[in-house]
Amino acid sequence: ASHPTSVATTTLGTAGSQTALDFSSHGLNWLQAGGVARIGLPVVVRADPFDASPQHGLQRVEVDTASGSMALKALLAAPTGPTLYPDVSNDRSLQLGSKLVYLTEGQLVVGDW
């Protein structure tokens, strides 16, 4: 912990993209299962700054702490479908074993990790 290092990075979207972490430290959930860290991050991903139908959902990320690798898993889509200005400021998620519970815009989405 005294000497953190970056093992991998990725960029999600372009200018105008957002994550729940832009608004609150509670926007990220983390579950450590052995040597694998599973991270759930609510996102709005824009292909370009003027993207009229950005992707909105829960980005799943797995980090293998033993090998130092990171993998993006499929986005768990928000149920509202594409909208011009989705709001992720209050989106939250929770991991219960192999299940995900995602709260977005007053709706719950339950899925498998």
PDB file of C-alpha atoms in Angstrom:
ATOM      1  CA  ALA A   1       0.000   0.000   0.000  1.00  0.00           C
ATOM      2  CA  SER A   2       2.933   2.345   0.516  1.00  0.00           C
ATOM      3  CA  HIS A   3       4.136   1.940  -3.112  1.00  0.00           C
ATOM      4  CA  PRO A   4       1.110   1.749  -5.432  1.00  0.00           C
ATOM      5  CA  THR A   5       1.769   1.114  -9.106  1.00  0.00           C
ATOM      6  CA  SER A   6      -0.400   1.305 -12.185  1.00  0.00           C
ATOM      7  CA  VAL A   7      -0.726  -2.104 -13.828  1.00  0.00           C
ATOM      8  CA  ALA A   8      -3.250  -1.216 -16.550  1.00  0.00           C
ATOM      9  CA  THR A   9      -5.343   1.701 -17.758  1.00  0.00           C
ATOM     10  CA  THR A  10      -8.249   2.157 -20.135  1.00  0.00           C
ATOM     11  CA  THR A  11     -10.303   5.039 -21.447  1.00  0.00           C
ATOM     12  CA  LEU A  12     -14.082   4.838 -21.618  1.00  0.00           C
ATOM     13  CA  GLY A  13     -15.579   7.155 -24.230  1.00  0.00           C
ATOM     14  CA  THR A  14     -14.609  10.693 -25.174  1.00  0.00           C
ATOM     15  CA  ALA A  15     -15.310  14.198 -23.910  1.00  0.00           C
ATOM     16  CA  GLY A  16     -18.765  14.333 -22.316  1.00  0.00           C
ATOM     17  CA  SER A  17     -18.549  10.805 -20.893  1.00  0.00           C
ATOM     18  CA  GLN A  18     -19.200  10.534 -17.150  1.00  0.00           C
ATOM     19  CA  THR A  19     -18.988   8.096 -14.267  1.00  0.00           C
ATOM     20  CA  ALA A  20     -20.766   8.089 -10.918  1.00  0.00           C
ATOM     21  CA  LEU A  21     -17.347   8.802  -9.375  1.00  0.00           C
ATOM     22  CA  ASP A  22     -17.495  12.251 -10.975  1.00  0.00           C
ATOM     23  CA  PHE A  23     -20.206  13.028  -8.405  1.00  0.00           C
ATOM     24  CA  SER A  24     -19.529  10.849  -5.346  1.00  0.00           C
ATOM     25  CA  SER A  25     -17.010   8.385  -3.928  1.00  0.00           C
ATOM     26  CA  HIS A  26     -20.019   6.096  -3.315  1.00  0.00           C
ATOM     27  CA  GLY A  27     -20.417   5.672  -7.083  1.00  0.00           C
ATOM     28  CA  LEU A  28     -18.000   2.735  -7.223  1.00  0.00           C
ATOM     29  CA  ASN A  29     -18.444  -0.712  -5.709  1.00  0.00           C
ATOM     30  CA  TRP A  30     -15.623  -3.164  -5.158  1.00  0.00           C
ATOM     31  CA  LEU A  31     -15.681  -6.833  -4.218  1.00  0.00           C
ATOM     32  CA  GLN A  32     -12.440  -8.709  -3.607  1.00  0.00           C
ATOM     33  CA  ALA A  33     -12.807 -12.454  -4.198  1.00  0.00           C
ATOM     34  CA  GLY A  34      -9.445 -14.140  -3.665  1.00  0.00           C
ATOM     35  CA  GLY A  35      -7.023 -12.757  -6.233  1.00  0.00           C
ATOM     36  CA  VAL A  36      -9.733 -11.069  -8.311  1.00  0.00           C
ATOM     37  CA  ALA A  37     -11.171  -7.636  -7.648  1.00  0.00           C
ATOM     38  CA  ARG A  38     -14.576  -7.008  -9.237  1.00  0.00           C
ATOM     39  CA  ILE A  39     -15.508  -3.364  -9.736  1.00  0.00           C
ATOM     40  CA  GLY A  40     -18.891  -1.953 -10.735  1.00  0.00           C
ATOM     41  CA  LEU A  41     -18.884   1.608 -12.104  1.00  0.00           C
ATOM     42  CA  PRO A  42     -21.994   3.420 -13.416  1.00  0.00           C
ATOM     43  CA  VAL A  43     -21.102   5.198 -16.661  1.00  0.00           C
ATOM     44  CA  VAL A  44     -22.376   7.314 -19.525  1.00  0.00           C
ATOM     45  CA  VAL A  45     -20.077   6.623 -22.487  1.00  0.00           C
ATOM     46  CA  ARG A  46     -20.135   8.918 -25.500  1.00  0.00           C
ATOM     47  CA  ALA A  47     -18.530   7.974 -28.822  1.00  0.00           C
ATOM     48  CA  ASP A  48     -17.980  11.684 -29.515  1.00  0.00           C
ATOM     49  CA  PRO A  49     -18.779  14.883 -27.571  1.00  0.00           C
ATOM     50  CA  PHE A  50     -22.074  15.335 -29.467  1.00  0.00           C
ATOM     51  CA  ASP A  51     -23.216  11.683 -29.335  1.00  0.00           C
ATOM     52  CA  ALA A  52     -27.029  11.794 -29.284  1.00  0.00           C
ATOM     53  CA  SER A  53     -27.435   8.260 -27.904  1.00  0.00           C
ATOM     54  CA  PRO A  54     -24.646   7.491 -25.424  1.00  0.00           C
ATOM     55  CA  GLN A  55     -24.337   4.133 -23.670  1.00  0.00           C
ATOM     56  CA  HIS A  56     -25.668   4.270 -20.099  1.00  0.00           C
ATOM     57  CA  GLY A  57     -25.157   1.430 -17.667  1.00  0.00           C
ATOM     58  CA  LEU A  58     -22.927  -0.346 -15.187  1.00  0.00           C
ATOM     59  CA  GLN A  59     -19.419  -1.019 -16.454  1.00  0.00           C
ATOM     60  CA  ARG A  60     -18.001  -4.191 -14.953  1.00  0.00           C
ATOM     61  CA  VAL A  61     -14.235  -4.442 -14.510  1.00  0.00           C
ATOM     62  CA  GLU A  62     -12.195  -7.423 -13.290  1.00  0.00           C
ATOM     63  CA  VAL A  63      -8.684  -6.980 -11.992  1.00  0.00           C
ATOM     64  CA  ASP A  64      -6.555 -10.084 -11.469  1.00  0.00           C
ATOM     65  CA  THR A  65      -4.236  -8.925  -8.711  1.00  0.00           C
ATOM     66  CA  ALA A  66      -1.937 -11.945  -9.094  1.00  0.00           C
ATOM     67  CA  SER A  67      -1.190 -11.412 -12.788  1.00  0.00           C
ATOM     68  CA  GLY A  68      -1.718  -7.643 -12.765  1.00  0.00           C
ATOM     69  CA  SER A  69      -4.254  -7.736 -15.597  1.00  0.00           C
ATOM     70  CA  MET A  70      -7.506  -5.851 -16.076  1.00  0.00           C
ATOM     71  CA  ALA A  71     -10.506  -6.855 -18.217  1.00  0.00           C
ATOM     72  CA  LEU A  72     -13.632  -4.893 -19.092  1.00  0.00           C
ATOM     73  CA  LYS A  73     -16.759  -7.039 -18.993  1.00  0.00           C
ATOM     74  CA  ALA A  74     -19.963  -6.329 -20.927  1.00  0.00           C
ATOM     75  CA  LEU A  75     -21.887  -3.238 -19.873  1.00  0.00           C
ATOM     76  CA  LEU A  76     -25.030  -3.953 -17.831  1.00  0.00           C
ATOM     77  CA  ALA A  77     -27.359  -1.546 -19.648  1.00  0.00           C
ATOM     78  CA  ALA A  78     -29.665   0.872 -17.867  1.00  0.00           C
ATOM     79  CA  PRO A  79     -33.341  -0.007 -18.512  1.00  0.00           C
ATOM     80  CA  THR A  80     -34.314   3.447 -19.784  1.00  0.00           C
ATOM     81  CA  GLY A  81     -32.580   2.982 -23.143  1.00  0.00           C
ATOM     82  CA  PRO A  82     -30.508   5.612 -24.895  1.00  0.00           C
ATOM     83  CA  THR A  83     -31.302   9.201 -23.930  1.00  0.00           C
ATOM     84  CA  LEU A  84     -29.408  12.375 -24.725  1.00  0.00           C
ATOM     85  CA  TYR A  85     -28.648  13.275 -21.092  1.00  0.00           C
ATOM     86  CA  PRO A  86     -28.703  10.212 -18.808  1.00  0.00           C
ATOM     87  CA  ASP A  87     -27.977  11.041 -15.163  1.00  0.00           C
ATOM     88  CA  VAL A  88     -25.456   8.830 -13.348  1.00  0.00           C
ATOM     89  CA  SER A  89     -24.966  11.180 -10.392  1.00  0.00           C
ATOM     90  CA  ASN A  90     -27.083   8.994  -8.086  1.00  0.00           C
ATOM     91  CA  ASP A  91     -26.516   5.593  -9.716  1.00  0.00           C
ATOM     92  CA  ARG A  92     -25.292   2.935  -7.286  1.00  0.00           C
ATOM     93  CA  SER A  93     -24.558  -0.774  -7.435  1.00  0.00           C
ATOM     94  CA  LEU A  94     -24.052  -3.669  -5.075  1.00  0.00           C
ATOM     95  CA  GLN A  95     -22.506  -7.103  -5.526  1.00  0.00           C
ATOM     96  CA  LEU A  96     -24.009 -10.053  -3.698  1.00  0.00           C
ATOM     97  CA  GLY A  97     -21.974 -13.148  -4.485  1.00  0.00           C
ATOM     98  CA  SER A  98     -22.226 -13.605  -8.242  1.00  0.00           C
ATOM     99  CA  LYS A  99     -25.175 -11.180  -8.595  1.00  0.00           C
ATOM    100  CA  LEU A 100     -25.219  -7.459  -9.352  1.00  0.00           C
ATOM    101  CA  VAL A 101     -27.905  -5.052  -8.226  1.00  0.00           C
ATOM    102  CA  TYR A 102     -27.827  -1.744 -10.106  1.00  0.00           C
ATOM    103  CA  LEU A 103     -29.965   1.248  -9.095  1.00  0.00           C
ATOM    104  CA  THR A 104     -30.325   3.806 -11.874  1.00  0.00           C
ATOM    105  CA  GLU A 105     -32.843   6.623 -12.266  1.00  0.00           C
ATOM    106  CA  GLY A 106     -35.206   5.022  -9.735  1.00  0.00           C
ATOM    107  CA  GLN A 107     -35.140   1.551 -11.329  1.00  0.00           C
ATOM    108  CA  LEU A 108     -33.410  -1.654 -10.253  1.00  0.00           C
ATOM    109  CA  VAL A 109     -31.565  -3.940 -12.631  1.00  0.00           C
ATOM    110  CA  VAL A 110     -30.421  -7.339 -11.365  1.00  0.00           C
ATOM    111  CA  GLY A 111     -27.917  -9.368 -13.326  1.00  0.00           C
ATOM    112  CA  ASP A 112     -25.114 -11.887 -13.094  1.00  0.00           C
ATOM    113  CA  TRP A 113     -21.532 -10.785 -12.752  1.00  0.00           C
TER     114      TRP A 113
END
